[in-house]
Tab-separated table of C-alpha atoms and ligand atoms in Angstrom:
chain	number	residue	atom	x	y	z
H	8	MET	CA	-97.138	145.430	-15.530
H	9	THR	CA	-95.234	148.123	-13.665
H	10	ASN	CA	-95.147	151.566	-15.267
H	11	PHE	CA	-91.536	152.673	-14.770
H	12	ASP	CA	-92.276	155.933	-16.601
H	13	LEU	CA	-94.024	157.094	-13.441
H	14	VAL	CA	-91.543	157.767	-10.642
H	15	PRO	CA	-92.479	159.205	-7.228
H	16	ASN	CA	-91.262	162.655	-6.262
H	17	ARG	CA	-88.322	161.917	-3.987
H	18	ARG	CA	-87.114	165.464	-3.558
H	19	ASN	CA	-89.665	166.726	-1.060
H	20	SER	CA	-90.780	163.502	0.547
H	21	SER	CA	-87.559	161.990	1.870
H	22	ASN	CA	-84.018	162.652	2.990
H	23	SER	CA	-82.722	160.802	-0.047
H	24	ILE	CA	-78.979	161.401	-0.397
H	25	LYS	CA	-79.404	161.413	-4.149
H	26	TRP	CA	-82.169	164.023	-4.201
H	27	ALA	CA	-81.346	166.181	-1.153
H	28	LEU	CA	-77.603	166.795	-1.463
H	29	TYR	CA	-77.685	169.354	-4.278
H	30	PRO	CA	-79.857	172.480	-4.677
H	31	LYS	CA	-83.388	172.032	-6.003
H	32	ASP	CA	-82.561	173.180	-9.535
H	33	VAL	CA	-80.006	170.368	-9.958
H	34	LEU	CA	-81.152	167.061	-11.478
H	35	PRO	CA	-79.417	164.226	-9.599
H	36	MET	CA	-78.032	161.345	-11.678
H	37	TRP	CA	-75.338	160.155	-9.324
H	38	VAL	CA	-75.495	157.847	-6.270
H	39	ALA	CA	-76.511	154.279	-7.137
H	40	ASP	CA	-80.131	153.909	-6.195
H	41	MET	CA	-83.043	153.822	-8.617
H	42	ASP	CA	-86.062	156.131	-8.602
H	43	PHE	CA	-88.514	153.189	-8.758
H	44	PRO	CA	-90.520	151.868	-5.778
H	45	ALA	CA	-89.500	148.376	-4.627
H	46	PRO	CA	-91.613	145.447	-5.903
H	47	LYS	CA	-94.949	144.759	-4.190
H	48	PRO	CA	-94.007	141.487	-2.409
H	49	ILE	CA	-91.248	143.347	-0.551
H	50	LEU	CA	-93.534	146.263	0.326
H	51	ASN	CA	-96.252	143.833	1.497
H	52	ALA	CA	-93.798	141.967	3.743
H	53	LEU	CA	-92.621	145.267	5.244
H	54	HIS	CA	-96.223	146.468	5.759
H	55	LYS	CA	-97.019	143.229	7.569
H	56	ALA	CA	-94.041	143.649	9.912
H	57	VAL	CA	-94.959	147.264	10.636
H	58	ASP	CA	-98.602	146.343	11.267
H	59	HIS	CA	-97.480	143.741	13.795
H	60	GLY	CA	-96.030	146.672	15.663
H	61	VAL	CA	-93.191	145.120	17.678
H	62	MET	CA	-89.782	146.039	16.292
H	63	GLY	CA	-87.563	143.907	18.519
H	64	TYR	CA	-84.065	142.541	17.873
H	65	GLU	CA	-83.999	139.874	15.221
H	66	MET	CA	-81.449	137.467	13.836
H	67	PRO	CA	-81.117	136.016	10.352
H	68	SER	CA	-83.400	132.977	10.414
H	69	LYS	CA	-82.567	129.503	9.140
H	70	ALA	CA	-85.338	130.001	6.573
H	71	LEU	CA	-83.638	133.142	5.246
H	72	LYS	CA	-80.262	131.401	4.864
H	73	GLU	CA	-82.042	128.563	3.072
H	74	THR	CA	-83.735	131.094	0.792
H	75	VAL	CA	-80.380	132.694	-0.095
H	76	ALA	CA	-78.835	129.260	-0.773
H	77	ALA	CA	-81.842	128.207	-2.874
H	78	ARG	CA	-81.550	131.390	-4.941
H	79	MET	CA	-77.915	130.622	-5.800
H	80	ASP	CA	-79.015	127.152	-6.904
H	81	SER	CA	-81.968	128.357	-8.977
H	82	LEU	CA	-80.052	131.207	-10.660
H	83	TYR	CA	-76.725	129.465	-11.294
H	84	GLY	CA	-76.931	125.838	-10.207
H	85	TRP	CA	-74.477	126.798	-7.455
H	86	LYS	CA	-74.954	124.499	-4.448
H	87	VAL	CA	-74.406	126.492	-1.268
H	88	LYS	CA	-74.983	125.135	2.225
H	89	PRO	CA	-77.275	127.460	4.228
H	90	GLU	CA	-74.695	127.589	7.029
H	91	ALA	CA	-72.219	129.145	4.555
H	92	VAL	CA	-74.420	132.282	4.485
H	93	VAL	CA	-73.436	135.112	6.867
H	94	ALA	CA	-75.673	138.187	7.140
H	95	VAL	CA	-73.893	141.545	6.972
H	96	THR	CA	-75.065	145.130	7.264
H	97	GLY	CA	-74.165	145.838	3.679
H	98	ILE	CA	-71.588	145.069	1.058
H	99	VAL	CA	-69.199	147.900	1.934
H	100	SER	CA	-69.084	146.722	5.544
H	101	GLY	CA	-68.875	143.152	4.210
H	102	PHE	CA	-65.685	143.737	2.227
H	103	SER	CA	-64.179	146.067	4.841
H	104	VAL	CA	-64.516	143.280	7.414
H	105	ALA	CA	-62.788	140.879	5.020
H	106	ALA	CA	-59.893	143.306	4.514
H	107	ARG	CA	-59.558	143.734	8.282
H	108	ALA	CA	-59.463	139.974	8.780
H	109	PHE	CA	-57.275	138.937	5.865
H	110	CYS	CA	-54.965	141.816	4.830
H	111	THR	CA	-51.864	143.116	6.610
H	112	PRO	CA	-49.685	146.218	6.190
H	113	LYS	CA	-47.498	144.011	3.947
H	114	LYS	CA	-50.295	142.263	2.023
H	115	GLY	CA	-52.717	144.785	0.627
H	116	VAL	CA	-55.883	144.874	-1.434
H	117	LEU	CA	-55.821	144.419	-5.210
H	118	LEU	CA	-58.315	146.504	-7.250
H	119	GLN	CA	-59.105	146.732	-10.968
H	120	THR	CA	-59.434	150.439	-11.687
H	121	PRO	CA	-61.429	152.528	-12.403
H	122	VAL	CA	-63.693	150.965	-9.776
H	123	TYR	CA	-66.456	151.791	-7.257
H	124	SER	CA	-65.267	154.626	-5.000
H	125	GLU	CA	-65.747	152.742	-1.707
H	126	PHE	CA	-63.159	150.167	-2.833
H	127	HIS	CA	-60.608	152.983	-2.647
H	128	GLU	CA	-61.552	153.766	0.973
H	129	VAL	CA	-60.488	150.322	2.240
H	130	LYS	CA	-56.793	151.230	2.312
H	131	THR	CA	-57.299	154.115	4.749
H	132	ASN	CA	-60.123	152.564	6.746
H	133	VAL	CA	-58.191	149.360	7.319
H	134	GLY	CA	-54.647	150.743	7.075
H	135	ILE	CA	-53.298	148.530	4.280
H	136	PRO	CA	-51.656	149.146	0.887
H	137	GLN	CA	-53.798	149.427	-2.242
H	138	LEU	CA	-52.539	147.711	-5.373
H	139	ASP	CA	-54.104	149.006	-8.577
H	140	ALA	CA	-54.378	146.931	-11.740
H	141	PRO	CA	-55.799	149.446	-14.244
H	142	PHE	CA	-57.818	148.140	-17.178
H	143	ILE	CA	-56.623	148.783	-20.714
H	144	LYS	CA	-59.005	151.246	-22.355
H	145	HIS	CA	-60.007	150.821	-26.000
H	146	VAL	CA	-61.884	153.397	-28.060
H	147	ASN	CA	-63.884	152.383	-31.098
H	148	GLY	CA	-65.652	155.392	-32.644
H	149	ASN	CA	-67.287	156.850	-29.566
H	150	ILE	CA	-67.657	153.506	-27.773
H	151	LEU	CA	-65.420	152.548	-24.842
H	152	ASN	CA	-64.291	149.019	-24.057
H	153	TYR	CA	-62.068	147.936	-21.208
H	154	GLU	CA	-59.827	144.884	-21.040
H	155	ILE	CA	-57.832	143.311	-18.205
H	156	ASP	CA	-54.084	143.937	-18.316
H	157	TRP	CA	-52.920	140.518	-17.153
H	158	ASP	CA	-49.263	141.500	-16.666
H	159	ILE	CA	-50.174	144.248	-14.207
H	160	PHE	CA	-52.804	142.063	-12.542
H	161	GLU	CA	-50.273	139.299	-11.913
H	162	LYS	CA	-47.555	141.725	-10.767
H	163	GLN	CA	-49.895	143.330	-8.220
H	164	ALA	CA	-51.348	139.986	-7.088
H	165	ARG	CA	-47.886	138.962	-5.850
H	166	LYS	CA	-48.063	141.775	-3.263
H	167	ALA	CA	-51.734	141.319	-2.273
H	168	GLY	CA	-53.521	139.546	0.572
H	169	MET	CA	-56.943	140.028	-0.974
H	170	PHE	CA	-58.380	140.689	-4.429
H	171	LEU	CA	-61.557	142.747	-4.295
H	172	LEU	CA	-63.394	141.896	-7.499
H	173	CYS	CA	-66.371	143.925	-8.685
H	174	ASN	CA	-68.523	141.708	-10.910
H	175	PRO	CA	-70.590	142.973	-12.673
H	176	HIS	CA	-68.296	145.923	-12.673
H	177	ASN	CA	-69.222	149.355	-11.318
H	178	PRO	CA	-68.779	151.746	-13.134
H	179	LEU	CA	-67.890	149.896	-16.367
H	180	GLY	CA	-70.917	147.574	-16.591
H	181	ILE	CA	-68.740	144.570	-17.547
H	182	ILE	CA	-69.820	141.000	-16.776
H	183	PHE	CA	-66.615	138.995	-16.641
H	184	SER	CA	-66.496	135.810	-18.747
H	185	ARG	CA	-65.793	132.314	-17.446
H	186	LYS	CA	-62.354	132.470	-19.086
H	187	GLU	CA	-61.461	135.765	-17.412
H	188	LEU	CA	-62.711	134.611	-14.016
H	189	LEU	CA	-60.753	131.362	-14.271
H	190	LYS	CA	-57.583	133.276	-15.095
H	191	MET	CA	-58.069	135.733	-12.203
H	192	ALA	CA	-58.693	132.814	-9.838
H	193	GLU	CA	-55.680	130.877	-11.074
H	194	ILE	CA	-53.388	133.871	-10.481
H	195	CYS	CA	-54.890	134.586	-7.053
H	196	ILE	CA	-54.726	130.999	-5.805
H	197	ARG	CA	-51.159	130.576	-7.078
H	198	ASN	CA	-50.169	133.723	-5.152
H	199	ASN	CA	-52.174	132.835	-2.053
H	200	VAL	CA	-54.542	135.790	-2.473
H	201	LEU	CA	-58.053	135.562	-1.005
H	202	MET	CA	-60.779	136.530	-3.487
H	203	VAL	CA	-63.635	138.716	-2.294
H	204	SER	CA	-66.184	138.950	-5.063
H	205	ASP	CA	-68.613	141.872	-4.774
H	206	GLU	CA	-71.579	140.601	-6.800
H	207	ILE	CA	-74.101	143.200	-5.620
H	208	HIS	CA	-75.107	143.994	-9.239
H	209	SER	CA	-75.268	140.349	-10.360
H	210	GLU	CA	-79.040	140.214	-10.901
H	211	LEU	CA	-79.259	143.503	-12.781
H	212	LEU	CA	-78.471	142.015	-16.164
H	213	LEU	CA	-79.438	143.815	-19.355
H	214	ASP	CA	-80.561	141.963	-22.508
H	215	ASP	CA	-80.027	138.204	-22.246
H	216	ASN	CA	-76.637	138.431	-20.581
H	217	LYS	CA	-75.666	135.637	-18.221
H	218	PHE	CA	-73.708	135.938	-15.001
H	219	ILE	CA	-71.373	133.379	-13.398
H	220	PRO	CA	-70.457	133.745	-9.709
H	221	MET	CA	-66.703	133.398	-9.195
H	222	ALA	CA	-67.169	130.714	-6.513
H	223	LYS	CA	-69.354	128.588	-8.806
H	224	LEU	CA	-66.402	127.832	-11.084
H	225	SER	CA	-64.874	125.016	-8.976
H	226	PRO	CA	-64.775	123.766	-5.373
H	227	GLU	CA	-61.114	124.852	-5.206
H	228	ILE	CA	-62.039	128.419	-6.226
H	229	ALA	CA	-65.003	128.436	-3.807
H	230	LYS	CA	-62.615	127.517	-0.984
H	231	HIS	CA	-60.634	130.711	-1.639
H	232	THR	CA	-63.604	133.029	-2.225
H	233	ILE	CA	-65.962	135.178	-0.175
H	234	THR	CA	-68.985	136.114	-2.291
H	235	LEU	CA	-70.963	139.217	-1.376
H	236	ILE	CA	-74.546	139.575	-2.550
H	237	ALA	CA	-77.536	141.693	-1.532
H	238	PRO	CA	-81.090	142.465	-2.620
H	239	SER	CA	-80.315	146.185	-2.352
H	240	LYS	CA	-79.413	147.191	-5.924
H	241	THR	CA	-81.593	144.649	-7.730
H	242	PHE	CA	-84.814	145.415	-5.875
H	243	ASN	CA	-83.960	148.991	-4.933
H	244	VAL	CA	-83.883	148.661	-1.142
H	245	PRO	CA	-80.344	149.947	-0.392
H	246	GLY	CA	-81.552	152.045	2.563
H	247	LEU	CA	-82.479	148.850	4.433
H	248	PHE	CA	-78.810	147.786	4.703
H	249	CYS	CA	-78.803	144.026	4.458
H	250	GLY	CA	-76.402	141.803	2.551
H	251	PHE	CA	-74.850	138.351	2.695
H	252	ALA	CA	-71.363	136.906	2.615
H	253	ILE	CA	-71.312	133.369	1.231
H	254	ILE	CA	-68.269	131.509	2.558
H	255	PRO	CA	-68.207	127.769	1.806
H	256	ASP	CA	-64.881	127.139	3.594
H	257	GLY	CA	-65.518	126.538	7.309
H	258	GLU	CA	-62.206	127.920	8.576
H	259	LEU	CA	-62.415	131.062	6.470
H	260	ARG	CA	-66.008	131.562	7.588
H	261	GLU	CA	-65.085	131.225	11.242
H	262	GLN	CA	-62.401	133.938	10.911
H	263	TYR	CA	-64.813	136.173	9.010
H	264	GLU	CA	-67.646	135.698	11.502
H	265	LYS	CA	-65.291	136.549	14.344
H	266	GLU	CA	-64.495	139.881	12.679
H	267	VAL	CA	-68.208	140.505	11.998
H	268	GLY	CA	-68.781	139.939	15.725
H	269	HIS	CA	-65.990	142.374	16.681
H	270	SER	CA	-67.532	144.987	14.391
H	271	ARG	CA	-70.963	144.576	16.051
H	272	MET	CA	-72.676	144.389	12.656
H	273	HIS	CA	-76.326	143.638	13.459
H	274	VAL	CA	-78.654	143.744	10.496
H	275	ALA	CA	-81.914	145.648	11.052
H	276	SER	CA	-85.023	143.448	11.142
H	277	LEU	CA	-86.711	145.196	8.213
H	278	GLY	CA	-83.640	144.512	6.061
H	279	LEU	CA	-83.897	140.795	6.816
H	280	ILE	CA	-87.618	140.796	6.043
H	281	ALA	CA	-87.062	142.565	2.725
H	282	ALA	CA	-84.283	140.105	1.796
H	283	GLN	CA	-86.539	137.119	2.453
H	284	ALA	CA	-89.219	138.517	0.115
H	285	ALA	CA	-86.656	139.670	-2.475
H	286	PHE	CA	-84.945	136.287	-2.833
H	287	SER	CA	-88.150	134.229	-2.552
H	288	GLY	CA	-88.754	134.383	-6.309
H	289	LYS	CA	-91.940	136.431	-5.860
H	290	CYS	CA	-90.250	139.552	-7.240
H	291	ASP	CA	-88.789	137.938	-10.350
H	292	GLY	CA	-91.540	139.209	-12.664
H	293	TRP	CA	-90.787	142.756	-11.536
H	294	LEU	CA	-87.081	142.107	-12.018
H	295	ARG	CA	-87.613	141.007	-15.633
H	296	GLU	CA	-89.642	144.180	-16.264
H	297	VAL	CA	-87.139	146.533	-14.651
H	298	SER	CA	-84.225	144.915	-16.507
H	299	ARG	CA	-86.057	145.425	-19.802
H	300	TYR	CA	-86.770	149.078	-18.933
H	301	LEU	CA	-83.136	149.650	-17.918
H	302	ALA	CA	-81.884	148.079	-21.166
H	303	GLY	CA	-84.160	150.565	-22.989
H	304	ASN	CA	-82.643	153.418	-20.966
H	305	ARG	CA	-79.127	152.165	-21.728
H	306	ASP	CA	-79.922	152.101	-25.471
H	307	PHE	CA	-81.480	155.569	-25.277
H	308	LEU	CA	-78.346	156.890	-23.547
H	309	VAL	CA	-75.910	155.358	-26.054
H	310	GLU	CA	-77.970	156.487	-29.081
H	311	TYR	CA	-78.390	160.003	-27.661
H	312	VAL	CA	-74.670	160.384	-26.994
H	313	THR	CA	-73.738	158.981	-30.410
H	314	GLU	CA	-76.194	161.219	-32.273
H	315	TYR	CA	-75.959	164.507	-30.396
H	316	MET	CA	-72.583	164.467	-28.631
H	317	PRO	CA	-70.178	162.596	-30.919
H	318	ASP	CA	-67.099	163.871	-29.028
H	319	VAL	CA	-68.330	162.137	-25.887
H	320	ARG	CA	-67.397	158.488	-25.473
H	321	THR	CA	-69.528	155.967	-23.642
H	322	THR	CA	-69.554	152.358	-22.512
H	323	ILE	CA	-72.403	150.022	-23.478
H	324	PRO	CA	-73.003	148.352	-20.095
H	325	ASP	CA	-74.098	144.701	-20.057
H	326	ALA	CA	-75.320	145.004	-16.467
H	327	THR	CA	-76.126	147.673	-13.824
H	328	TYR	CA	-77.866	150.999	-14.407
H	329	LEU	CA	-74.598	152.875	-14.608
H	330	GLY	CA	-73.125	154.532	-17.680
H	331	TRP	CA	-69.483	155.644	-17.906
H	332	LEU	CA	-68.776	158.669	-20.095
H	333	ASP	CA	-65.457	160.084	-21.256
H	334	PHE	CA	-65.205	163.848	-21.912
H	335	THR	CA	-61.471	164.068	-22.567
H	336	GLN	CA	-62.075	164.973	-26.248
H	337	THR	CA	-64.722	167.637	-25.643
H	338	GLY	CA	-62.662	170.675	-24.662
H	339	ILE	CA	-63.971	170.778	-21.082
H	340	LYS	CA	-61.054	172.322	-19.211
H	341	ASP	CA	-61.644	171.178	-15.635
H	342	SER	CA	-63.519	168.237	-14.210
H	343	PRO	CA	-66.647	167.344	-16.236
H	344	PHE	CA	-68.429	166.742	-12.920
H	345	GLU	CA	-67.932	170.409	-11.868
H	346	PHE	CA	-68.651	171.607	-15.389
H	347	PHE	CA	-72.051	169.877	-15.640
H	348	LEU	CA	-73.003	170.773	-12.091
H	349	LYS	CA	-72.368	174.486	-12.770
H	350	LYS	CA	-73.301	174.819	-16.438
H	351	GLY	CA	-75.896	172.078	-16.811
H	352	LYS	CA	-77.438	171.845	-13.314
H	353	VAL	CA	-77.101	168.102	-13.444
H	354	ALA	CA	-75.160	166.049	-10.874
H	355	PHE	CA	-73.215	162.973	-11.965
H	356	SER	CA	-70.617	161.000	-10.019
H	357	ASP	CA	-67.158	162.473	-10.510
H	358	GLY	CA	-65.006	159.984	-12.440
H	359	LYS	CA	-61.937	160.686	-10.335
H	360	ILE	CA	-63.478	159.063	-7.229
H	361	PHE	CA	-63.223	155.744	-9.115
H	362	GLY	CA	-59.451	156.093	-9.440
H	363	LYS	CA	-56.895	158.301	-11.172
H	364	ASP	CA	-57.813	156.811	-14.539
H	365	GLY	CA	-61.359	158.118	-13.993
H	366	GLU	CA	-60.326	161.762	-14.418
H	367	GLY	CA	-62.136	163.410	-17.324
H	368	HIS	CA	-65.035	160.929	-16.947
H	369	ILE	CA	-68.352	160.802	-15.126
H	370	ARG	CA	-70.653	157.990	-14.044
H	371	LEU	CA	-74.296	158.463	-14.988
H	372	ASN	CA	-77.102	156.662	-13.133
H	373	PHE	CA	-79.861	155.751	-15.617
H	374	GLY	CA	-82.025	153.958	-13.032
H	375	THR	CA	-84.818	156.472	-13.489
H	376	SER	CA	-87.708	157.281	-15.817
H	377	ARG	CA	-86.918	157.750	-19.515
H	378	LYS	CA	-88.185	161.310	-19.190
H	379	LEU	CA	-85.745	162.256	-16.423
H	380	LEU	CA	-82.920	160.517	-18.274
H	381	GLU	CA	-83.731	162.568	-21.376
H	382	GLN	CA	-83.822	165.761	-19.288
H	383	GLY	CA	-80.387	164.952	-17.857
H	384	LEU	CA	-78.945	164.314	-21.311
H	385	GLU	CA	-80.485	167.513	-22.664
H	386	ARG	CA	-78.879	169.471	-19.831
H	387	MET	CA	-75.561	167.823	-20.695
H	388	ARG	CA	-75.914	168.614	-24.396
H	389	LYS	CA	-76.848	172.234	-23.728
H	390	ALA	CA	-73.876	172.700	-21.379
H	391	LEU	CA	-71.513	171.229	-23.986
H	392	ARG	CA	-72.820	173.701	-26.591
H	393	SER	CA	-71.662	176.551	-24.319
H	394	ILE	CA	-67.974	175.605	-24.702
D	429	PLP	C1	-70.101	147.474	-6.369
D	429	PLP	C2	-70.841	148.004	-5.172
D	429	PLP	N1	-70.625	147.466	-3.962
D	429	PLP	C3	-71.271	147.915	-2.867
D	429	PLP	C4	-72.173	148.961	-2.948
D	429	PLP	C5	-72.861	149.464	-1.711
D	429	PLP	O1	-73.299	148.412	-0.930
D	429	PLP	P1	-73.939	148.645	0.511
D	429	PLP	O2	-74.821	149.827	0.408
D	429	PLP	O3	-74.642	147.360	0.778
D	429	PLP	O4	-72.800	148.846	1.455
D	429	PLP	C6	-72.409	149.558	-4.190
D	429	PLP	C7	-73.320	150.712	-4.291
D	429	PLP	O5	-73.351	151.408	-5.242
D	429	PLP	C8	-71.742	149.068	-5.322
D	429	PLP	O6	-71.947	149.586	-6.526
């Protein structure tokens, strides 16, 4: 059994973006990595590679592609051919490459907002229009729920070359249902829109929630979909920069691989080694434990907010370690991000980087020990009392 209550000190012992960006008196609860060490089988595989001593160029092996394909089969019964698996240096580079290959200045990228900040960077990095399909927000007591606005989705799809789906959704923690995915796919295929499904959080499921990959739904949908997965969020190895694009359609894959080649995206050998161990099944016990711990943190967060900060609204995420909090009813004048940084000495992710509809909100990373989560919430509560 792993004791997730004990987290290593990351402030003094690394150049962690999360822990080093803000002054020492600020508790960081922002960028999406967890404070837990990676599972032992990954660490052992990395130790072995380091002990060997030669760090030469490596390529993704046939065995690794087979391991990725086998994982899709064992998790979802999704039959993927190993040759459909393309290694990429990460998911952000993976979807940026897709946008470069498949969008044009006339056919932009469709996003469901609020959504992961890097999705919003594609338009400027690639030079294409961004088409937003904001969710409809519902408030029930202090609980937030978000629903797809199908009219806007369809209207924007008509102008898009690519739909960048985030499933499970960052920052909202939604796992889309079969029915929703089928409807998105139907609209995209009818409008000749390529689907790029960012499924980086797909194994971080809380409670007994189930996940369905978009491309698993039908061979026709798989033909129009690029699926992006990685061990990085699930097993907490994001600094090793290794992910995979799964592209069943040969022609689509060829175009994508060409763009990957142009971008000179070579995955570091240690990333490939970690991915092999991560997807081998040897880390699944750890994954069950961490998911249980994260579900406990999610419950703690929701109960704390409901009991001590009733004016604050929160999602109840079904996946990820990300909470989404709404402060628009609290009397905070400016951005809650600035407010909590100054008054509470706690750093969240500013809601506005997830889209205009994220103003007045913050994203809270609860991938940490219960004790640090409680400290962060206490700092928030104390700051709110000062209004
Ligand atoms: C939805 C989503 N996609 C991609 C990433 C980052 O992926 P990578 O570090 O592999 O580029 C994140 C990180 O938070 C994320 O939440």
